[in-house]
XYZ file of C-alpha atoms in Angstrom:
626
model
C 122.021 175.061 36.079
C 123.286 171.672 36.472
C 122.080 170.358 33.533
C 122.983 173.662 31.014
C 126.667 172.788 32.869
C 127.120 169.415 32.040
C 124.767 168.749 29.136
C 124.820 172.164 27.312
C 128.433 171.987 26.167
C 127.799 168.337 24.821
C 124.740 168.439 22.941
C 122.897 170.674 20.457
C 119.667 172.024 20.465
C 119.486 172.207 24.395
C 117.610 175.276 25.232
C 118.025 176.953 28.718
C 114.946 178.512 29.051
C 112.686 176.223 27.695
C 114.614 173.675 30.514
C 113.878 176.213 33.296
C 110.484 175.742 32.901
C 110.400 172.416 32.757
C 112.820 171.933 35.673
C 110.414 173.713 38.166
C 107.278 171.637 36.697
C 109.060 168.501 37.586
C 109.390 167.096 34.855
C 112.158 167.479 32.699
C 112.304 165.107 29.853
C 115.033 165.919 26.829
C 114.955 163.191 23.885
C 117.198 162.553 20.807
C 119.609 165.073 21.268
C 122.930 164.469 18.851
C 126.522 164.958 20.846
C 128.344 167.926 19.335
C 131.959 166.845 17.254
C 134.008 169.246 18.651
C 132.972 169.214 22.342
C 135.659 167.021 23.315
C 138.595 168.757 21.203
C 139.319 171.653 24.265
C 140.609 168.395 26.478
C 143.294 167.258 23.448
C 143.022 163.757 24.204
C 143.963 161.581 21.105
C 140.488 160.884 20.239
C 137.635 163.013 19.083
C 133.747 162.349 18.904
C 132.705 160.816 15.166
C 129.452 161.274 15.656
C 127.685 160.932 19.258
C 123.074 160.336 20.415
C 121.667 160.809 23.678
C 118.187 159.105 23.167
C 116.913 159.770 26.645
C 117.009 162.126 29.606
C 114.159 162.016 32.075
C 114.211 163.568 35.678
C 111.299 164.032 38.118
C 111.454 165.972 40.886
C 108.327 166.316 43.540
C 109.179 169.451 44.906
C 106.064 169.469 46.748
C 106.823 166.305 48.217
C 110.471 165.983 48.278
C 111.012 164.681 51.561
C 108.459 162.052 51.032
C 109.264 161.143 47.550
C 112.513 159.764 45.526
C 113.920 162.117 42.742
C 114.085 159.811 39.914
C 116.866 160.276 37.054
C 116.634 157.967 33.820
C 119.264 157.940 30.838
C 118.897 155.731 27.953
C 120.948 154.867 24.512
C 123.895 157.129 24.665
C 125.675 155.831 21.477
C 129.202 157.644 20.917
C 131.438 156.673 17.828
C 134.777 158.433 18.292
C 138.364 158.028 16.532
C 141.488 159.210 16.343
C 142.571 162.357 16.637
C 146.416 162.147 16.509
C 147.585 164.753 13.807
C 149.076 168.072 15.550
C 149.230 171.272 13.756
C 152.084 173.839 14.760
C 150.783 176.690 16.296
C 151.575 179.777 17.268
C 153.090 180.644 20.760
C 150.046 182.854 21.874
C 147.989 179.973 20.833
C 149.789 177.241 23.436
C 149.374 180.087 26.210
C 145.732 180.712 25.552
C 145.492 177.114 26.121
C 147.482 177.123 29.279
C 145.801 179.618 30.533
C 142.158 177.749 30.047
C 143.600 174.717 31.439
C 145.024 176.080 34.425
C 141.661 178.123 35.443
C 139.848 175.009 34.805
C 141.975 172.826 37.371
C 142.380 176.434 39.628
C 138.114 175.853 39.927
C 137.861 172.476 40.582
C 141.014 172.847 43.366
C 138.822 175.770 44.736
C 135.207 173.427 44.546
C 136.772 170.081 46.092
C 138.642 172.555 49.211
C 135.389 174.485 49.529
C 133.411 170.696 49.914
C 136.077 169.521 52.629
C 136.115 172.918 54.698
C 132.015 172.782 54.306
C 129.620 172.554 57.224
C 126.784 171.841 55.219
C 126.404 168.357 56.698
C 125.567 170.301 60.141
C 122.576 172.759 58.826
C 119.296 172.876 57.626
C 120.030 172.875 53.721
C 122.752 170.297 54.434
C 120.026 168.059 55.840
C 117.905 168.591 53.105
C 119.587 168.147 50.327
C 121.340 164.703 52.341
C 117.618 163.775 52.422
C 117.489 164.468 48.479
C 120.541 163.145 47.644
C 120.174 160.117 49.420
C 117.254 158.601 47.890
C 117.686 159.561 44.211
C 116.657 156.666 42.297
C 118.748 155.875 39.160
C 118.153 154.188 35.913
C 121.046 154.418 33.168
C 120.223 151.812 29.850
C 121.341 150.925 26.366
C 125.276 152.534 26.486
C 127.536 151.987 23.441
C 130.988 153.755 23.159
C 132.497 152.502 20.175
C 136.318 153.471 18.987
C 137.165 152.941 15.315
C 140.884 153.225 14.292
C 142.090 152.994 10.877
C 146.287 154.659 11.334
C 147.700 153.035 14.565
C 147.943 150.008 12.533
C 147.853 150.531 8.744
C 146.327 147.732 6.846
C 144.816 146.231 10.026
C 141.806 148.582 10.906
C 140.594 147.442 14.439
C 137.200 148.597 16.765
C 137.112 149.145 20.561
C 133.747 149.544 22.544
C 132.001 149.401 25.637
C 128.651 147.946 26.147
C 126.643 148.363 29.060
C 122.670 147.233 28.790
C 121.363 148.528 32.622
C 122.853 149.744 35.680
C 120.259 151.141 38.621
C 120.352 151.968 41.987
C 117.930 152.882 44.455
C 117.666 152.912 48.166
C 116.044 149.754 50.286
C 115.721 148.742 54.035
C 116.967 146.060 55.974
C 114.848 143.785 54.260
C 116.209 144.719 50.912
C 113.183 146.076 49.606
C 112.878 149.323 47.954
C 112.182 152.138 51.085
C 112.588 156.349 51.339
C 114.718 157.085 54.227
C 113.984 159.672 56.282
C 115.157 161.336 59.279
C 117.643 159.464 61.331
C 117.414 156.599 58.586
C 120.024 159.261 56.987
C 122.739 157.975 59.330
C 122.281 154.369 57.973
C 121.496 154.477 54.156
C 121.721 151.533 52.056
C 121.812 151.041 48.241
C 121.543 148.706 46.094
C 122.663 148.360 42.715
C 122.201 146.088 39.432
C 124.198 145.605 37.110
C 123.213 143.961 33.272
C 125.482 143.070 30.606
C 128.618 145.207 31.051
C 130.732 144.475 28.130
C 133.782 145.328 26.668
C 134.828 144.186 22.955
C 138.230 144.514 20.608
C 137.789 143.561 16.963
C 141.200 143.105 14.811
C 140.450 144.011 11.194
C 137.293 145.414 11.721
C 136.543 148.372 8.946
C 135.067 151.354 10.340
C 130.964 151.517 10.379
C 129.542 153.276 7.285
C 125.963 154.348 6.623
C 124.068 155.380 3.635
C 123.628 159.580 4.995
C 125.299 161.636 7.306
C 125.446 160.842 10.847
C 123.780 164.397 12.097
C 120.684 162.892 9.548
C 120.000 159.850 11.332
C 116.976 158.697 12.595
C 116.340 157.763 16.402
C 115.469 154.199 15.248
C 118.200 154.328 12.658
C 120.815 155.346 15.489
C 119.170 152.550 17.697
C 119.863 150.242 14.663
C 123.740 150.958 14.391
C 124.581 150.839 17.825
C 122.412 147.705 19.037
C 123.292 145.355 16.392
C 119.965 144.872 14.724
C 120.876 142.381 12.041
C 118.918 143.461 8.633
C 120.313 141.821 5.837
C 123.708 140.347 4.914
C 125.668 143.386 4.107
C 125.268 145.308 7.620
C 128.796 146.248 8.950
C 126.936 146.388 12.290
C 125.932 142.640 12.365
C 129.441 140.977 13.067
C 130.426 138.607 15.994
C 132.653 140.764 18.441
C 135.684 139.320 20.205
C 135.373 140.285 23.695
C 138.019 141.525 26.100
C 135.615 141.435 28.728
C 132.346 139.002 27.912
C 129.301 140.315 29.242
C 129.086 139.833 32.874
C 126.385 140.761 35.462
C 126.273 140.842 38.970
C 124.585 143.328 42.400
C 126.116 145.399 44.703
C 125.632 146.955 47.704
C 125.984 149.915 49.932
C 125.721 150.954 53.194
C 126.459 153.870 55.229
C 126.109 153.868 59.142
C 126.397 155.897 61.729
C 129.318 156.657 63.620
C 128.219 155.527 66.905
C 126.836 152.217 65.420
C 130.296 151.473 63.439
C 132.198 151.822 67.359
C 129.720 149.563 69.096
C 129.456 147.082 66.033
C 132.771 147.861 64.482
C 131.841 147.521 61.113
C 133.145 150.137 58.502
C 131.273 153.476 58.093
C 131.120 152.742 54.546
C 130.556 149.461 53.289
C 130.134 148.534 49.755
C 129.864 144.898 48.468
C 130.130 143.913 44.839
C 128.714 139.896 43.748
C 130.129 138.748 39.787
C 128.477 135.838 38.792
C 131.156 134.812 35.989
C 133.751 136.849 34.956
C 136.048 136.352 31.694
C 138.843 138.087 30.456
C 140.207 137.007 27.004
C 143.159 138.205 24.545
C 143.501 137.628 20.757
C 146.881 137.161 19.607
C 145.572 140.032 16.746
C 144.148 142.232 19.561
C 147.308 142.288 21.763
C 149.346 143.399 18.410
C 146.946 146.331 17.525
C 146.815 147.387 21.816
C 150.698 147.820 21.682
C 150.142 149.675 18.118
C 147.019 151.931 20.125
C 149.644 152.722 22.772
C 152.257 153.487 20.554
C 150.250 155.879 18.506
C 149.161 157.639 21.172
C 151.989 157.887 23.430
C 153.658 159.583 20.015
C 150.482 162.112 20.101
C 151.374 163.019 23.712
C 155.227 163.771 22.616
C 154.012 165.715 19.608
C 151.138 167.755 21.680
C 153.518 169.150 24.230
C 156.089 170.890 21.575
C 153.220 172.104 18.893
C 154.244 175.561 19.297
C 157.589 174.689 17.842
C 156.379 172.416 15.285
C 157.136 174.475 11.815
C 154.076 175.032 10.161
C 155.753 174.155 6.324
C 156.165 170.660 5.611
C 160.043 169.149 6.191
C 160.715 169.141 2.283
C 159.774 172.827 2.037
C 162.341 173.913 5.152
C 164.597 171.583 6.051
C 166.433 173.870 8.242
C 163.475 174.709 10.312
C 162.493 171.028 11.540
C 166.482 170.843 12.396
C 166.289 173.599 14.516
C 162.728 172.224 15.700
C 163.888 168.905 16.803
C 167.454 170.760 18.696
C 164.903 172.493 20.365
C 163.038 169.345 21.551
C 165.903 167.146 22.481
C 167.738 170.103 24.956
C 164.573 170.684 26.362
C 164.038 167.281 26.900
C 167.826 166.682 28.393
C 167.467 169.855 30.742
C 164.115 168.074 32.173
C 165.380 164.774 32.562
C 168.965 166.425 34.020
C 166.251 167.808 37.180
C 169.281 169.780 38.550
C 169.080 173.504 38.767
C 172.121 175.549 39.325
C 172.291 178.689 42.675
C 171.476 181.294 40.709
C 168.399 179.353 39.142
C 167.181 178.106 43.020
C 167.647 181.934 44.176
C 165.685 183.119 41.471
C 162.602 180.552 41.373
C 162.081 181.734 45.197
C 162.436 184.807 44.333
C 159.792 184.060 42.062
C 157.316 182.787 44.105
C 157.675 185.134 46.567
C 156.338 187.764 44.330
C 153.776 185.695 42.553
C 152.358 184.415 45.605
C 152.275 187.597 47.020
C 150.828 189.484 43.463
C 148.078 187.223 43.588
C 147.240 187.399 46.850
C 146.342 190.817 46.743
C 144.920 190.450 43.497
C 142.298 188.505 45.303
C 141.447 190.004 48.053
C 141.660 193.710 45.831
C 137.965 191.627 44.550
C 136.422 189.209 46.668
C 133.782 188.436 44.674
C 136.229 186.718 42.116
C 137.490 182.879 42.660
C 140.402 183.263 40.368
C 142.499 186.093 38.262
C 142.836 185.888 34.748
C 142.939 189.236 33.263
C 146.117 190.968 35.197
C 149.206 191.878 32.394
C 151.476 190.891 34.994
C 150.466 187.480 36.180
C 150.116 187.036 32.248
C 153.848 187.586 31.382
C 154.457 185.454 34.682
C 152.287 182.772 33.393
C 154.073 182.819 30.187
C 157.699 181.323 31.828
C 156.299 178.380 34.316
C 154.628 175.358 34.014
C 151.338 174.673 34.656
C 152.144 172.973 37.668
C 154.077 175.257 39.377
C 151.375 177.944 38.291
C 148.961 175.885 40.043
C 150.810 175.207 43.265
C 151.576 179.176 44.180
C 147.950 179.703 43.158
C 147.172 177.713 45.547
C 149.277 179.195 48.336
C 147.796 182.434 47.432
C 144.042 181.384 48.010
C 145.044 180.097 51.364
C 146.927 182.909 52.528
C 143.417 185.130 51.627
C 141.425 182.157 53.474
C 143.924 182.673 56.663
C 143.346 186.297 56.534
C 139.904 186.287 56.428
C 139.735 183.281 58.949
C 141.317 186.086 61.485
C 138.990 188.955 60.792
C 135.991 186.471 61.305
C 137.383 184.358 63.990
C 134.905 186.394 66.796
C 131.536 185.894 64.432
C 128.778 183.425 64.993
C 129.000 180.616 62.261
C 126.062 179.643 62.832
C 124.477 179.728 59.716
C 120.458 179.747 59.266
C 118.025 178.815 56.492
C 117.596 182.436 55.071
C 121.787 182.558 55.114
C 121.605 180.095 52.134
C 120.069 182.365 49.896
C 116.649 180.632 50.079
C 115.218 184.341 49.717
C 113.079 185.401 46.659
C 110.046 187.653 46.023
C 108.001 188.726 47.866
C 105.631 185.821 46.644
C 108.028 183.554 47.802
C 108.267 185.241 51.391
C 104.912 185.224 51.981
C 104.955 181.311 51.207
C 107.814 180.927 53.144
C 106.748 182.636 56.367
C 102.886 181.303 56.318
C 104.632 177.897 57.614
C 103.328 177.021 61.322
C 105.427 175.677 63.893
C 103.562 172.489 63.174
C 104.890 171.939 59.148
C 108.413 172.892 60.400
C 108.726 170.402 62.987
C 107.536 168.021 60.593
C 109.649 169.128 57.633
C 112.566 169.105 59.871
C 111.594 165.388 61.495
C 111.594 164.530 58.265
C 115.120 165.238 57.077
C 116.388 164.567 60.277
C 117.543 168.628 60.790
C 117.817 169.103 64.580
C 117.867 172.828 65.521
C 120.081 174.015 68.201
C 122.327 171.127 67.702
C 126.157 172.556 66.913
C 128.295 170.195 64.883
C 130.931 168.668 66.873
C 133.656 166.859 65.229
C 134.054 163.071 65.791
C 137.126 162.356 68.234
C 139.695 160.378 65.883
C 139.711 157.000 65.778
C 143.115 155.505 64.923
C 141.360 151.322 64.386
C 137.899 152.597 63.225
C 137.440 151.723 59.452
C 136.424 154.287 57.031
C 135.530 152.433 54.133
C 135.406 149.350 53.227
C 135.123 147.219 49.695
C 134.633 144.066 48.396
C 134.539 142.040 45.421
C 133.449 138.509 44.846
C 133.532 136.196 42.135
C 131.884 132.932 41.826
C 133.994 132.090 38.774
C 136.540 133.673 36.778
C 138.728 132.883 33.610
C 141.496 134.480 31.533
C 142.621 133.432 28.267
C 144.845 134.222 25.203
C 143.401 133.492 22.049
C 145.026 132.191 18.714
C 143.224 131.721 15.252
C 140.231 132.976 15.996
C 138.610 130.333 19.042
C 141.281 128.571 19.703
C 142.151 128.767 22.847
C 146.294 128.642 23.733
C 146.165 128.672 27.511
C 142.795 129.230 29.739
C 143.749 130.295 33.820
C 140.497 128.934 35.572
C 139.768 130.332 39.199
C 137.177 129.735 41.466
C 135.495 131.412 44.626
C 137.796 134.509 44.295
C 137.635 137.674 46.795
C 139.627 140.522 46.956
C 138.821 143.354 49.875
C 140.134 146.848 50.817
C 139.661 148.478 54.491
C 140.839 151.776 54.773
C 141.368 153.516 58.224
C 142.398 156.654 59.146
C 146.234 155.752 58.065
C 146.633 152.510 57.530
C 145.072 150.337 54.479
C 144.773 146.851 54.394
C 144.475 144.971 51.020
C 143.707 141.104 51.196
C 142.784 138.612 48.461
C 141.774 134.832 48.521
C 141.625 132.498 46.250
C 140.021 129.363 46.409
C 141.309 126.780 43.261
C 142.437 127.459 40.077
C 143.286 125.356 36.981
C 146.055 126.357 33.976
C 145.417 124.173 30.601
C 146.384 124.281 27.112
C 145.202 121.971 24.452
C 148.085 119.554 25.412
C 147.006 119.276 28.322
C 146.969 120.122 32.483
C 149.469 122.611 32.805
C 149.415 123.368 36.553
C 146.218 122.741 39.533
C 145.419 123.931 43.311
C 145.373 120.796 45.079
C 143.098 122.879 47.404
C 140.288 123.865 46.767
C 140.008 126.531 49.454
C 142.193 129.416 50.014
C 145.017 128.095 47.382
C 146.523 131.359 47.516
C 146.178 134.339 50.223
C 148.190 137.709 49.832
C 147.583 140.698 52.268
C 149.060 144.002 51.770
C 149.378 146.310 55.209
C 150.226 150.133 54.443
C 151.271 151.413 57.576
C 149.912 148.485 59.783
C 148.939 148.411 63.864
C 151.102 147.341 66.316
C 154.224 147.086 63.970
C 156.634 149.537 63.666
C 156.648 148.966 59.524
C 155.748 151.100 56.622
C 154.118 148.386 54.960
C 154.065 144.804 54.996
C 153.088 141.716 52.255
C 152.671 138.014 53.159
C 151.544 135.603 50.630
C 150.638 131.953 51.418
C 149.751 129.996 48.984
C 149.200 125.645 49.198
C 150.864 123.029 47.236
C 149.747 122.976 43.356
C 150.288 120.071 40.220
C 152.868 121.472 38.195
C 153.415 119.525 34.540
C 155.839 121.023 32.034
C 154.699 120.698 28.565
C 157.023 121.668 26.240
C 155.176 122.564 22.716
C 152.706 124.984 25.406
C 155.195 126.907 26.721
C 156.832 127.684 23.436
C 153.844 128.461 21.954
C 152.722 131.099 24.961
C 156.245 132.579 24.905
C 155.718 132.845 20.822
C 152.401 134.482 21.334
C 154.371 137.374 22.786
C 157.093 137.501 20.970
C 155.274 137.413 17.625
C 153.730 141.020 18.576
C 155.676 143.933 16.760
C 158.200 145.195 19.806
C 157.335 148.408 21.217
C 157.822 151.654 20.144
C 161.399 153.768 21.695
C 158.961 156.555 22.743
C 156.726 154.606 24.777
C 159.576 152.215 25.947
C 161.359 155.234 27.665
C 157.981 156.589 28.774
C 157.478 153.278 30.863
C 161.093 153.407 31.684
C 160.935 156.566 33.037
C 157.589 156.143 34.974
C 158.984 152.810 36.595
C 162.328 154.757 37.373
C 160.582 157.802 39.006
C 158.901 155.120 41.451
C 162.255 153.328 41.944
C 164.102 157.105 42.799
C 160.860 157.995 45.300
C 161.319 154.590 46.993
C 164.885 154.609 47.214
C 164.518 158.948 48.444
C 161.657 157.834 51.308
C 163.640 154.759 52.274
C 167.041 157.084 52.942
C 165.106 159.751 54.683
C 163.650 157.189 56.967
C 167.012 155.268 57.979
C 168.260 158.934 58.367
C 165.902 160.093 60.800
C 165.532 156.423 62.772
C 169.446 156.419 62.773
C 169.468 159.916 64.016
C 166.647 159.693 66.691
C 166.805 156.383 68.095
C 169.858 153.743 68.511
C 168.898 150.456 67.609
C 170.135 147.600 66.310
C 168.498 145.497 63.442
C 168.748 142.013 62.619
């Protein structure tokens, strides 16, 4: 099922029977399957899928011995060449509210899935413990990824490439020791991963043409794809053979993950969740060509996004043809616009939104419970027409409030019931084969089986007491060496930010979150020289960032320390770093007032939570600050 979900909408040729077969032999193993164009075109993003190979999908699964044994999963060479997909089309009002109407049952199932997860008790039962057991020692092997973006219109007359490279990432599970173990049983509690990483890469190359080849795309070989995609140089005129300028070189490094118990975290007070990632070298760099096409990407895009949302007022003759009705198109547009950014309603409007809701929440409602066996309504005439006057959003939200004012209800009828639940409650029933299987297990194999996945009968789940200072989670990163740079004719380099030893950590508790970040040197030249230099060469800079932090009476806090540095002002660098910038076309009015407005709806929330805080400190508690 899994695998007809999330690979049968992507590929072609994938047959479902042919992989329920194989699935329950244990060995599934689908090769050179080509990624269907259009399956990317329902989520209009501005880009759409060229031409797309999945060389490799292998699972095993020892369902005889899957408490003993690791599932294993295996991808390899997933080449995707995708490019811009920016025109819009007008189209028809019914057309923009089929499309709302997919969209919003789309996001109305995966509200329903991620609420179903957190009110789960899976964890406590049999099939939770099971599939934990599963889960938890899954052994994965992804190789040979190449996403490559080719775009020819942001910038005309300076075609530019994207892509992502990754050679190997894999992660199994491993002991103490480090070495590679299955965890069983109460080794559950305390599972640790670990996890290489090989030549992640990502690359940006200024007047680059777009790839060609000598047949269709669909008609390539599996060697011929492999060709394309990994550079195999084969004479002098392969497009596929050039240099790349890299964004990101190719870095690798291991990480590390471990999950403990809760009773082990409170004695040892170490996170529940730990996860620890080690860079070797990393290097960011920027071409003076590659910032001016980024700002063109943006700008393209961001114009895509303003287009998309009005298409079904977009006239469908072009503007020489009827003038009059890309006027009337682009009055629409701006009033629309002005009434959004305005965000003031008048009475009448306020009484007759919650009037609204009241009966849409309510419609629904019974809707659902009318058919339990239905997660969402789509085929009611009358949420329809109410669909057809809100926004997605606020479609959403009073869904929403309907599904948990059916959960609430039903949480009341069952409140007496046992919720206990047992193996045969999961549906683990079949023929009468599989009965007969099922039952011929002695007492012995089930005590084993359920030693094994650490499943102890009898035992109820009991919520852990809440823990206000124990850490929930917490991540590292650590760099041995890492360099940023902005590039001018080609190598040379116009300023290059050196930094050693640098860490950066996140804990996360209950409430509060704690980000900190060290630095131990770093070094700023140009090719005139020393531009500025740690004169430590241990924690030159600290900065730690408390949301919500203990003991203080403080929404958040920041302190920064940072010790004395060589400062030398060299003229002909700093005008040529401020030219770099300037030098780049300026951007766009559309994205400039998207930013604007994005930075001014942060500045308004701010300035809204700091005024309702004063308020109700003012109004509970007399105090006077300093």
């Amino acid at each position: 099922f899994l695998l007809q979900k999330y690979l049968g909408n992507y590929v072609r040729g994938l047959s479902k029977e042919a992989l329920k077969i194989s699935v329950w032999r244990g060995d599934v193993e689908l090769t050179n399957m080509q990624l269907k164009p259009e399956a990317l075109n329902s989520l209009k993003l501005p880009v759409k899928v060229k031409a797309g190979f999945l060389g490799s999908v292998k699972l095993k699964v020892p369902w005889s011995r899957l408490g003993q044994e690791p599932v294993l999963v295996y991808l390899d060479r997933i080449f995707i060449l995708a490019e811009p997909a920016t025109d819009v089309e007008g189209c028809s009002e019914d057309a923009v509210q089929e499309v709302k109407r997919t969209r919003v049952r789309e996001m109305e199932m995966k509200l329903l899935e991620s609420q179903q997860q957190l009110n789960s008790e899976l964890n406590s039962s049999w099939l939770g413990s099971f599939i934990s057991t599963v889960i938890g020692n899954i052994k994965l092997s992804i190789g040979n990824i190449h996403i490559r973006y080719e775009d020819i219109e942001s910038n005309p007359g300076h075609p530019f490439a994207a892509g992502l490279v990754l050679s190997k990432l894999s992660a199994v599970t491993v002991d103490d020791h480090g070495k590679e173990t299955f965890a069983t049983g109460g080794d559950l509690d305390r599972v640790k991963k670990s996890v290489e990483l090989e030549s992640l890469a990502l690359y940006f190359d200024s007047d680059s043409s777009p790839w060609s080849v000598d047949k269709p795309w669909e008609d390539l070989l599996p060697s011929e794809w492999s060709q394309v995609f990994e550079f195999r140089k084969q004479d002098s005129s392969s497009t596929a053979s050039k240099t790349h300028t890299y964004i990101l070189r190719p870095i690798s490094g291991k990480a590390k993950y471990t999950k403990v118990h809760i009773d082990e975290a409170k004695r040892s007070g170490q996170a529940l969740q730990n996860a620890a990632v080690d860079l070797d070298d990393v290097t960011l760099s920027l071409s003076k060509d590659g910032y001016r096409d980024i700002l063109k990407m943006a700008d393209n895009f961001s114009s895509f996004n303003q287009r998309l949302r009005y298409a079904h007022y977009r006239p469908s003759l072009p503007v020489k043809s009827d003038p009059k009705a890309w006027w009337k198109y682009a009055y629409k547009v701006v009033t629309h616009e002005m009434k959004k950014a305005s965000g003031s309603l008048s009475w009448e409007q306020l009484l007759r939104n919650a009037r609204l809701r009241k009966t849409y929440v309510s419609l629904y409602a019974s809707l659902l419970k009318s058919d339990m066996s239905r997660p969402v309504v789509e085929d009611n005439e009358e949420i329809n027409s109410l669909d057809r006057e809100l926004d997605m959003e606020v479609i959403l939200q009073w869904r929403m409030l309907a599904h948990k004012f059916v959960e609430q209800s039903a949480e009341r009828q069952h409140a007496q019931q046992n919720k206990k639940q047992s193996w045969w409650s999961f549906g683990w029933t079949g023929s009468s084969k599989d009965d007969g299987d099922s039952k011929s297990f002695s007492d012995e194999d089930w005590e084993r089986l359920n030693r094994i996945i650490g499943y102890k009968e009898n035992t109820e789940y009991i919520p852990a007491q809440q823990d206000m200072k124990l850490m929930q989670f917490y991540f590292e990163i650590r760099m041995k060496h890492n360099a940023s740079r902005l590039i001018i004719d080609g190598s040379e380099c116009l300023a290059d930010l050196s930094c050693e030893d640098f860490r950066c950590n996140l804990k996360m508790y209950p409430e509060a979150k704690v980000f900190d970040l060290k630095l131990g040197s770093y070094k700023l030249l140009s090719p005139y020289g020393l531009l500025a230099e740690s004169a430590s060469v241990v924690d030159s800079l600290v900065g730690v960032f408390s949301y919500k932090p203990f003991d203080e009476q403080l929404d958040w806090s920041f302190t920064a320390r940072a010790s004395p540095c060589y400062i030398t002002y060299l003229k002909d660098s700093i005008d040529q770093i401020v030219a770099f910038f300037k030098s780049s076309p300026t951007v766009s009015q559309t994205l400039a007032l998207e930013t604007a407005a994005a930075v001014q709806m942060t500045l308004d929330e701010v300035k809204r939570t700091a005024q309702q805080q004063m308020t109700r400190v003012l109004k509970d508690q007399s105090r006077c600050f300093h």
